[in-house]
Coordinates of N, CA and C in Angstrom, one line a residue:
H1 N 15.4 -24.1 -13.3 CA 15.4 -23.3 -13.6 C 13.9 -22.4 -13.6
S2 N 13.1 -23.2 -12.9 CA 11.4 -22.6 -13.2 C 11.7 -21.2 -11.9
A3 N 12.0 -22.6 -10.8 CA 13.1 -22.0 -9.1 C 13.7 -21.2 -9.0
E4 N 15.0 -20.3 -10.3 CA 15.4 -19.7 -10.5 C 15.2 -18.2 -10.7
L5 N 13.5 -18.6 -11.7 CA 13.2 -17.8 -12.6 C 12.1 -17.0 -11.1
L6 N 11.4 -18.0 -10.7 CA 10.4 -17.9 -9.3 C 11.5 -17.2 -8.4
Q7 N 12.6 -17.1 -8.1 CA 13.4 -16.1 -7.1 C 13.9 -15.4 -7.9
L8 N 14.2 -15.2 -8.9 CA 14.3 -13.1 -9.5 C 13.4 -13.2 -9.8
A9 N 11.9 -13.1 -9.7 CA 9.9 -12.6 -9.8 C 10.5 -12.3 -8.3
L10 N 10.0 -13.7 -7.3 CA 9.8 -12.3 -5.9 C 10.9 -11.6 -5.9
E11 N 12.3 -11.5 -5.9 CA 13.0 -10.3 -6.2 C 12.6 -9.4 -6.5
S12 N 12.3 -9.4 -7.7 CA 12.2 -8.2 -8.8 C 11.2 -7.7 -7.9
A13 N 10.2 -8.5 -6.9 CA 8.7 -7.6 -6.7 C 8.5 -7.3 -5.2
G14 N 9.9 -7.5 -4.8 CA 10.7 -6.9 -3.8 C 9.9 -8.1 -2.3
A15 N 8.7 -9.0 -2.9 CA 8.6 -10.1 -2.7 C 9.2 -11.2 -1.3
G16 N 9.0 -11.7 -0.4 CA 9.0 -12.9 0.8 C 8.5 -13.8 0.5
I17 N 8.5 -14.8 0.7 CA 8.0 -16.4 1.1 C 7.8 -16.6 2.4
W18 N 7.0 -17.3 3.0 CA 7.3 -17.4 4.4 C 6.2 -18.4 4.7
E19 N 5.6 -19.6 5.6 CA 5.1 -21.2 5.7 C 4.9 -21.1 7.4
R20 N 3.7 -21.6 7.6 CA 3.5 -21.4 9.1 C 2.9 -22.7 8.7
D21 N 3.2 -23.6 9.6 CA 2.9 -25.2 10.4 C 2.6 -24.9 11.3
L22 N 0.6 -25.5 10.8 CA -0.6 -25.1 11.9 C -0.9 -25.7 12.9
V23 N 0.5 -27.1 12.8 CA 0.6 -27.8 14.1 C 1.3 -27.5 14.9
T24 N 2.7 -27.4 14.2 CA 3.9 -26.8 15.0 C 3.9 -25.8 15.1
E25 N 3.5 -24.8 14.8 CA 3.8 -23.4 15.1 C 4.8 -22.9 15.0
I26 N 5.1 -23.2 13.6 CA 7.0 -23.0 13.2 C 6.8 -22.2 11.8
V27 N 7.1 -21.3 11.7 CA 6.8 -20.6 10.4 C 8.5 -20.2 10.5
Q28 N 8.7 -20.3 8.9 CA 9.6 -20.2 8.2 C 9.8 -19.2 7.4
L29 N 10.6 -18.6 7.3 CA 10.9 -17.9 6.2 C 12.0 -17.2 4.6
C30 N 11.9 -16.4 4.1 CA 13.0 -16.7 2.9 C 13.3 -16.0 3.8
P31 N 15.1 -15.4 3.3 CA 15.8 -15.0 3.4 C 15.9 -13.3 3.3
Q32 N 15.1 -12.9 2.2 CA 14.2 -11.7 1.8 C 12.8 -11.7 3.3
S33 N 12.1 -11.9 3.1 CA 11.1 -12.0 4.5 C 12.1 -10.9 6.0
C34 N 13.0 -12.3 5.9 CA 13.9 -12.4 7.4 C 15.1 -10.4 7.0
R35 N 14.9 -10.7 6.2 CA 15.3 -8.9 6.3 C 14.4 -7.9 6.2
M36 N 13.0 -7.9 5.3 CA 12.0 -6.9 6.3 C 11.4 -7.6 7.6
L37 N 11.7 -8.4 8.2 CA 11.5 -8.8 9.7 C 12.9 -7.3 10.4
G38 N 13.8 -7.6 9.9 CA 15.3 -6.6 9.9 C 15.7 -7.5 11.2
L39 N 15.9 -8.7 11.1 CA 16.1 -10.3 11.1 C 17.8 -10.4 10.5
P40 N 18.9 -10.7 11.2 CA 20.1 -10.4 11.3 C 20.5 -11.9 10.1
D41 N 21.2 -11.5 9.5 CA 21.6 -12.5 8.8 C 22.0 -14.0 8.4
S42 N 22.3 -13.6 10.1 CA 22.5 -15.0 10.8 C 21.4 -15.8 11.5
Q43 N 20.5 -15.0 11.4 CA 18.9 -16.0 11.1 C 18.7 -16.8 10.4
S44 N 18.3 -18.2 10.9 CA 17.4 -19.5 10.2 C 16.9 -19.3 9.5
G45 N 16.0 -18.5 10.0 CA 14.7 -18.1 9.2 C 13.4 -18.7 9.5
V46 N 14.7 -19.5 10.6 CA 12.4 -20.2 11.7 C 12.5 -20.2 12.5
I47 N 11.0 -19.3 13.1 CA 10.4 -19.1 14.4 C 9.3 -19.2 14.7
T48 N 8.8 -19.2 16.1 CA 7.8 -19.7 16.6 C 6.9 -18.5 15.8
Q49 N 5.8 -19.0 16.6 CA 4.3 -18.4 16.0 C 4.5 -16.9 16.5
A50 N 4.4 -17.4 18.9 CA 4.6 -16.5 19.1 C 6.0 -15.7 19.4
E51 N 7.1 -16.1 18.5 CA 8.2 -14.8 18.5 C 7.7 -13.6 17.7
W52 N 6.7 -14.5 16.5 CA 6.1 -13.6 15.3 C 4.8 -13.3 15.8
L53 N 4.8 -13.7 16.4 CA 3.0 -12.2 16.9 C 4.2 -10.6 17.9
K54 N 4.8 -11.5 18.4 CA 5.6 -10.9 19.4 C 6.4 -9.2 18.4
M55 N 6.6 -9.3 17.5 CA 7.2 -8.8 16.0 C 6.0 -7.4 16.2
V56 N 4.6 -7.8 16.1 CA 3.5 -6.8 15.9 C 3.7 -6.1 17.0
D57 N 3.2 -4.6 16.1 CA 3.0 -3.7 16.8 C 2.0 -4.0 17.9
V58 N 1.7 -2.5 18.8 CA 0.6 -3.3 19.3 C -0.2 -3.1 18.9
R59 N -0.6 -2.3 18.3 CA -2.0 -1.2 17.9 C -2.5 -2.4 17.1
D60 N -2.3 -3.7 15.7 CA -2.1 -3.9 15.1 C -2.1 -5.5 16.0
V61 N -2.6 -6.1 17.1 CA -2.0 -7.1 17.3 C -3.3 -7.7 18.1
E62 N -4.5 -7.3 17.3 CA -6.0 -8.0 17.3 C -5.8 -8.8 16.8
Q63 N -6.1 -8.0 15.2 CA -6.3 -8.3 13.9 C -5.8 -9.5 13.6
I64 N -4.4 -9.1 14.1 CA -3.1 -10.3 13.8 C -3.8 -11.6 14.6
Q65 N -4.4 -11.5 15.3 CA -5.1 -13.0 16.5 C -6.3 -13.4 15.9
Q66 N -6.9 -12.5 15.1 CA -7.9 -12.7 15.0 C -7.8 -13.4 13.9
C67 N -6.8 -13.5 12.9 CA -6.4 -13.9 11.4 C -5.8 -15.3 12.2
V68 N -5.2 -15.1 13.2 CA -4.0 -16.7 12.8 C -4.6 -17.4 13.9
G69 N -6.0 -17.0 15.3 CA -6.2 -17.7 15.4 C -7.5 -18.8 15.7
D70 N -8.3 -18.8 13.9 CA -8.6 -19.1 13.4 C -7.9 -19.2 11.4
P71 N -7.3 -20.0 11.5 CA -6.6 -20.0 10.2 C -7.3 -20.9 8.9
S72 N -7.9 -21.8 9.5 CA -9.1 -22.3 8.1 C -10.5 -21.5 7.5
S73 N -10.8 -20.4 8.3 CA -11.5 -19.0 7.4 C -10.5 -18.8 6.2
I74 N -9.2 -18.9 6.1 CA -8.8 -18.5 5.5 C -8.9 -19.2 4.0
L75 N -9.8 -20.0 3.4 CA -9.4 -20.4 2.4 C -9.5 -20.2 1.0
S76 N -9.9 -18.8 0.9 CA -8.7 -18.3 -0.8 C -8.5 -16.9 0.2
P77 N -7.4 -17.0 -1.0 CA -6.4 -16.0 -0.4 C -7.1 -14.5 0.9
H78 N -5.7 -14.3 1.5 CA -6.0 -13.1 2.2 C -5.5 -12.1 2.4
V79 N -5.1 -11.0 2.2 CA -4.2 -10.0 2.5 C -4.5 -8.9 3.4
Q80 N -3.4 -9.5 4.5 CA -3.4 -8.1 5.9 C -2.5 -7.1 6.0
E81 N -2.1 -6.1 6.5 CA -1.6 -5.3 6.6 C -1.6 -4.7 8.4
F82 N 0.0 -4.4 7.9 CA -0.2 -4.3 10.1 C 1.5 -3.2 10.0
R83 N 1.9 -2.9 11.0 CA 3.5 -2.8 11.7 C 3.8 -3.6 12.2
I84 N 5.0 -4.1 11.9 CA 6.1 -4.4 12.4 C 6.9 -3.8 13.8
Q85 N 7.6 -4.3 14.6 CA 8.5 -3.5 15.3 C 9.7 -4.4 15.1
R86 N 10.5 -3.9 14.5 CA 12.2 -5.0 14.0 C 12.8 -4.7 15.6
P87 N 13.6 -5.5 15.8 CA 14.3 -6.1 16.5 C 14.9 -4.4 17.0
N88 N 15.6 -3.8 16.3 CA 16.9 -2.0 16.3 C 15.3 -1.2 16.3
G89 N 14.1 -1.2 16.7 CA 13.3 -0.6 17.4 C 12.3 -0.2 16.0
D90 N 13.2 0.2 15.2 CA 12.5 0.6 13.8 C 10.9 0.4 13.9
V91 N 10.0 1.0 13.6 CA 8.7 -0.4 12.8 C 7.8 0.1 11.7
R92 N 7.3 -1.3 11.0 CA 7.9 -0.8 9.2 C 6.5 -1.1 9.3
W93 N 5.3 -0.9 7.8 CA 4.7 -2.1 7.7 C 4.6 -2.7 6.8
I94 N 4.0 -3.9 6.6 CA 3.7 -5.2 6.2 C 3.2 -5.5 5.4
R95 N 2.7 -6.2 4.6 CA 2.0 -7.2 3.6 C 1.8 -8.4 4.1
V96 N 1.0 -9.1 4.1 CA 1.3 -10.5 4.5 C -0.4 -10.9 2.9
S97 N 0.1 -11.6 1.7 CA -0.5 -12.3 1.9 C -0.9 -13.9 1.9
A98 N -1.9 -14.2 2.8 CA -1.8 -15.9 3.0 C -2.7 -16.0 2.1
R99 N -2.4 -18.3 2.5 CA -3.9 -19.4 2.1 C -3.1 -19.5 2.1
I100 N -4.3 -20.9 3.5 CA -4.3 -21.8 3.8 C -3.8 -23.0 2.7
L101 N -3.0 -24.3 3.3 CA -2.8 -25.6 2.8 C -3.6 -26.5 3.2
L102 N -4.5 -27.4 2.8 CA -4.6 -28.9 3.6 C -3.5 -29.9 3.0
D103 N -4.2 -30.3 4.4 CA -3.0 -32.0 3.6 C -4.2 -32.9 3.1
Q104 N -3.4 -34.3 2.5 CA -4.2 -35.3 1.8 C -5.8 -35.7 2.7
A105 N -5.9 -35.9 4.0 CA -7.4 -35.7 4.4 C -8.5 -34.7 4.5
G106 N -7.5 -33.3 3.6 CA -9.2 -32.6 3.7 C -8.1 -31.6 4.8
H107 N -7.5 -31.8 5.8 CA -7.6 -30.4 6.7 C -6.4 -29.6 6.9
P108 N -6.4 -28.7 7.7 CA -5.6 -27.6 7.1 C -4.4 -27.9 8.2
N109 N -3.5 -27.9 7.1 CA -2.0 -27.6 7.6 C -0.9 -27.0 7.5
R110 N -1.0 -25.8 7.1 CA 0.1 -25.3 6.9 C -0.9 -23.9 6.2
L111 N -0.3 -22.6 6.2 CA -0.6 -21.5 6.0 C 0.5 -20.5 5.3
V112 N 0.2 -19.9 3.9 CA 1.9 -19.9 2.9 C 1.2 -18.9 2.4
G113 N 3.2 -18.2 2.1 CA 1.6 -16.6 1.8 C 3.2 -15.9 0.9
L114 N 2.9 -14.5 0.5 CA 3.6 -13.4 0.4 C 4.3 -12.5 1.8
M115 N 5.0 -12.0 2.1 CA 5.3 -10.3 2.6 C 5.5 -9.7 1.9
F116 N 5.2 -8.3 1.8 CA 5.7 -7.3 1.3 C 5.8 -6.2 2.3
D117 N 7.3 -5.3 1.9 CA 7.2 -4.4 3.4 C 6.5 -2.6 2.2
D118 N 5.0 -2.5 3.4 CA 4.9 -1.5 2.6 C 5.5 -0.1 3.3
T119 N 6.2 -0.2 4.0 CA 6.4 1.1 4.6 C 6.8 2.1 3.8
D120 N 8.1 2.2 3.2 CA 7.3 4.0 1.8 C 6.4 4.4 1.2
R121 N 5.2 3.4 1.0 CA 4.5 3.5 0.0 C 3.5 4.3 1.3
K122 N 2.7 4.0 2.7 CA 1.8 3.8 3.7 C 2.6 5.6 4.0
R123 N 3.7 5.5 4.4 CA 4.7 6.7 4.5 C 3.7 7.8 3.6
A124 N 4.5 8.0 2.0 CA 3.5 9.1 1.1 C 1.6 9.0 1.1
E125 N 1.6 7.9 2.1 CA -0.3 8.7 1.7 C -0.4 9.2 3.1
D126 N 0.6 8.8 4.0 CA 0.3 9.8 5.0 C 0.9 11.3 4.4
V127 N 1.5 11.4 4.1 CA 2.1 12.4 3.6 C 1.3 13.1 2.8
L128 N 0.9 12.3 1.8 CA -0.6 13.4 1.3 C -2.1 13.4 2.2
R129 N -1.9 13.1 3.1 CA -2.8 12.6 3.6 C -3.4 14.4 4.7
E130 N -2.0 14.1 4.7 CA -1.2 15.0 5.4 C -1.2 16.5 5.2
S131 N -1.3 16.4 3.6 CA -1.1 17.9 2.5 C -1.6 18.1 2.3
E132 N -3.7 17.4 2.2 CA -4.6 17.4 1.6 C -5.6 18.4 2.6
E133 N -5.4 17.7 4.4 CA -6.0 17.8 4.9 C -4.8 19.9 5.4
R134 N -4.0 19.4 5.3 CA -3.4 21.7 5.4 C -3.7 22.9 3.7
F135 N -4.1 21.8 3.0 CA -4.6 22.2 2.1 C -6.4 22.8 2.4
R136 N -7.1 22.0 2.6 CA -8.4 22.3 3.7 C -8.7 23.6 4.8
L137 N -7.9 23.4 5.5 CA -7.6 23.7 6.7 C -8.0 25.2 5.6
V138 N -6.6 25.5 4.4 CA -5.7 26.9 4.3 C -7.6 27.7 3.6
Q139 N -8.0 26.5 3.2 CA -9.5 26.5 1.8 C -10.7 27.3 3.3
E140 N -10.8 26.8 4.1 CA -11.6 26.7 4.9 C -10.6 28.4 5.5
A141 N -9.7 29.0 5.6 CA -9.5 29.7 6.6 C -10.1 31.4 6.0
S142 N -9.3 31.4 4.4 CA -9.7 31.9 4.0 C -10.5 32.1 2.7
L143 N -11.8 31.5 2.7 CA -12.8 31.5 2.5 C -12.8 31.2 0.9
I144 N -12.0 29.8 0.7 CA -11.5 30.0 -1.0 C -12.4 28.9 -1.3
G145 N -12.7 28.7 -2.0 CA -13.7 27.1 -2.9 C -13.5 26.8 -4.1
T146 N -13.2 25.9 -4.7 CA -11.7 25.4 -5.7 C -13.5 25.1 -6.2
F147 N -13.3 24.6 -7.8 CA -13.9 23.5 -8.4 C -13.0 22.9 -9.3
V148 N -13.6 22.3 -10.0 CA -13.5 21.0 -11.3 C -14.6 20.9 -13.0
T149 N -14.1 21.6 -14.0 CA -15.6 21.8 -14.5 C -14.7 20.6 -15.9
N150 N -15.3 19.4 -16.3 CA -15.3 19.2 -17.2 C -16.3 18.4 -17.5
T151 N -16.5 17.8 -19.1 CA -17.5 17.8 -20.2 C -18.3 16.6 -19.5
K152 N -18.0 15.6 -18.5 CA -18.5 14.1 -18.1 C -19.2 14.1 -17.1
H153 N -18.7 15.3 -16.7 CA -19.2 15.2 -14.6 C -20.3 16.8 -15.0
G154 N -19.7 17.6 -15.1 CA -20.2 18.9 -15.1 C -19.2 19.5 -14.5
T155 N -20.2 20.1 -12.9 CA -19.1 21.5 -12.3 C -18.8 20.4 -11.2
I156 N -18.2 20.0 -10.8 CA -17.8 19.3 -9.2 C -17.1 20.2 -8.2
G157 N -17.0 20.8 -6.8 CA -16.2 22.2 -6.0 C -16.6 21.7 -4.3
S158 N -15.9 22.8 -4.3 CA -15.2 21.7 -2.7 C -16.4 22.3 -2.0
S159 N -16.9 22.6 -0.6 CA -18.2 23.1 0.0 C -18.4 23.8 0.5
R160 N -17.0 24.1 0.4 CA -16.2 26.4 0.8 C -17.3 26.8 -1.1
F161 N -16.8 26.6 -1.9 CA -17.4 26.9 -3.2 C -19.0 27.1 -3.2
Y162 N -19.7 25.7 -2.9 CA -20.9 25.9 -3.0 C -21.7 26.5 -2.0
R163 N -21.5 26.7 -0.7 CA -21.4 27.7 0.6 C -21.5 29.6 -0.7
N164 N -20.2 29.8 -1.0 CA -19.7 31.1 -1.6 C -20.9 31.2 -1.9
L165 N -21.5 30.3 -2.9 CA -22.8 30.8 -3.8 C -23.9 30.5 -3.6
G166 N -23.9 30.4 -2.3 CA -25.5 30.5 -1.3 C -26.5 28.8 -1.9
L167 N -25.6 27.8 -2.1 CA -26.0 27.0 -2.2 C -25.9 26.1 -1.0
P168 N -26.7 24.9 -1.5 CA -26.4 23.6 0.0 C -24.8 22.8 -0.1
E169 N -24.1 22.8 0.8 CA -22.9 21.9 0.5 C -22.6 20.7 -0.3
D170 N -23.5 20.4 -0.5 CA -23.8 18.8 -0.5 C -24.6 19.5 -2.7
T171 N -24.5 20.3 -3.3 CA -24.8 20.4 -4.5 C -24.0 19.6 -4.9
G172 N -23.5 19.1 -4.9 CA -22.5 18.6 -6.4 C -23.1 17.3 -7.0

């Protein structure tokens, strides 16, 4: 019963489970993790660490290799965000939470964690960042300053607002 509840909770959260054996370098993926990575349904969910690293986008390989190079440094939960390239060429943002597990002798033997597809969130952040930059450029080009006033913080203005008043830009 508890295994069914765990599976339901993971599916509801959009999470996949993964596990890496530090001796054999074999990575086991649950079906949800396989789907996130764009692996075919026929995939057994077992890949090598080298196969895993081949999926990591070249822009993020270095940060991943630092982590996988010394997994024993992950004694407490560790979170990383990086891009992967699916077999069909689609690039997705993946967030993994990892933790080292020790064998009976106290030596690191497995790295386990959860995997999330954060692509929609990252794309929304990019759209917001681009929108804010366009807004800032329009303000600068039109010499418009903006400000917000509230009882807790007083008036907080843009650098253009303060320049228009003849005050230093960092007056806020």
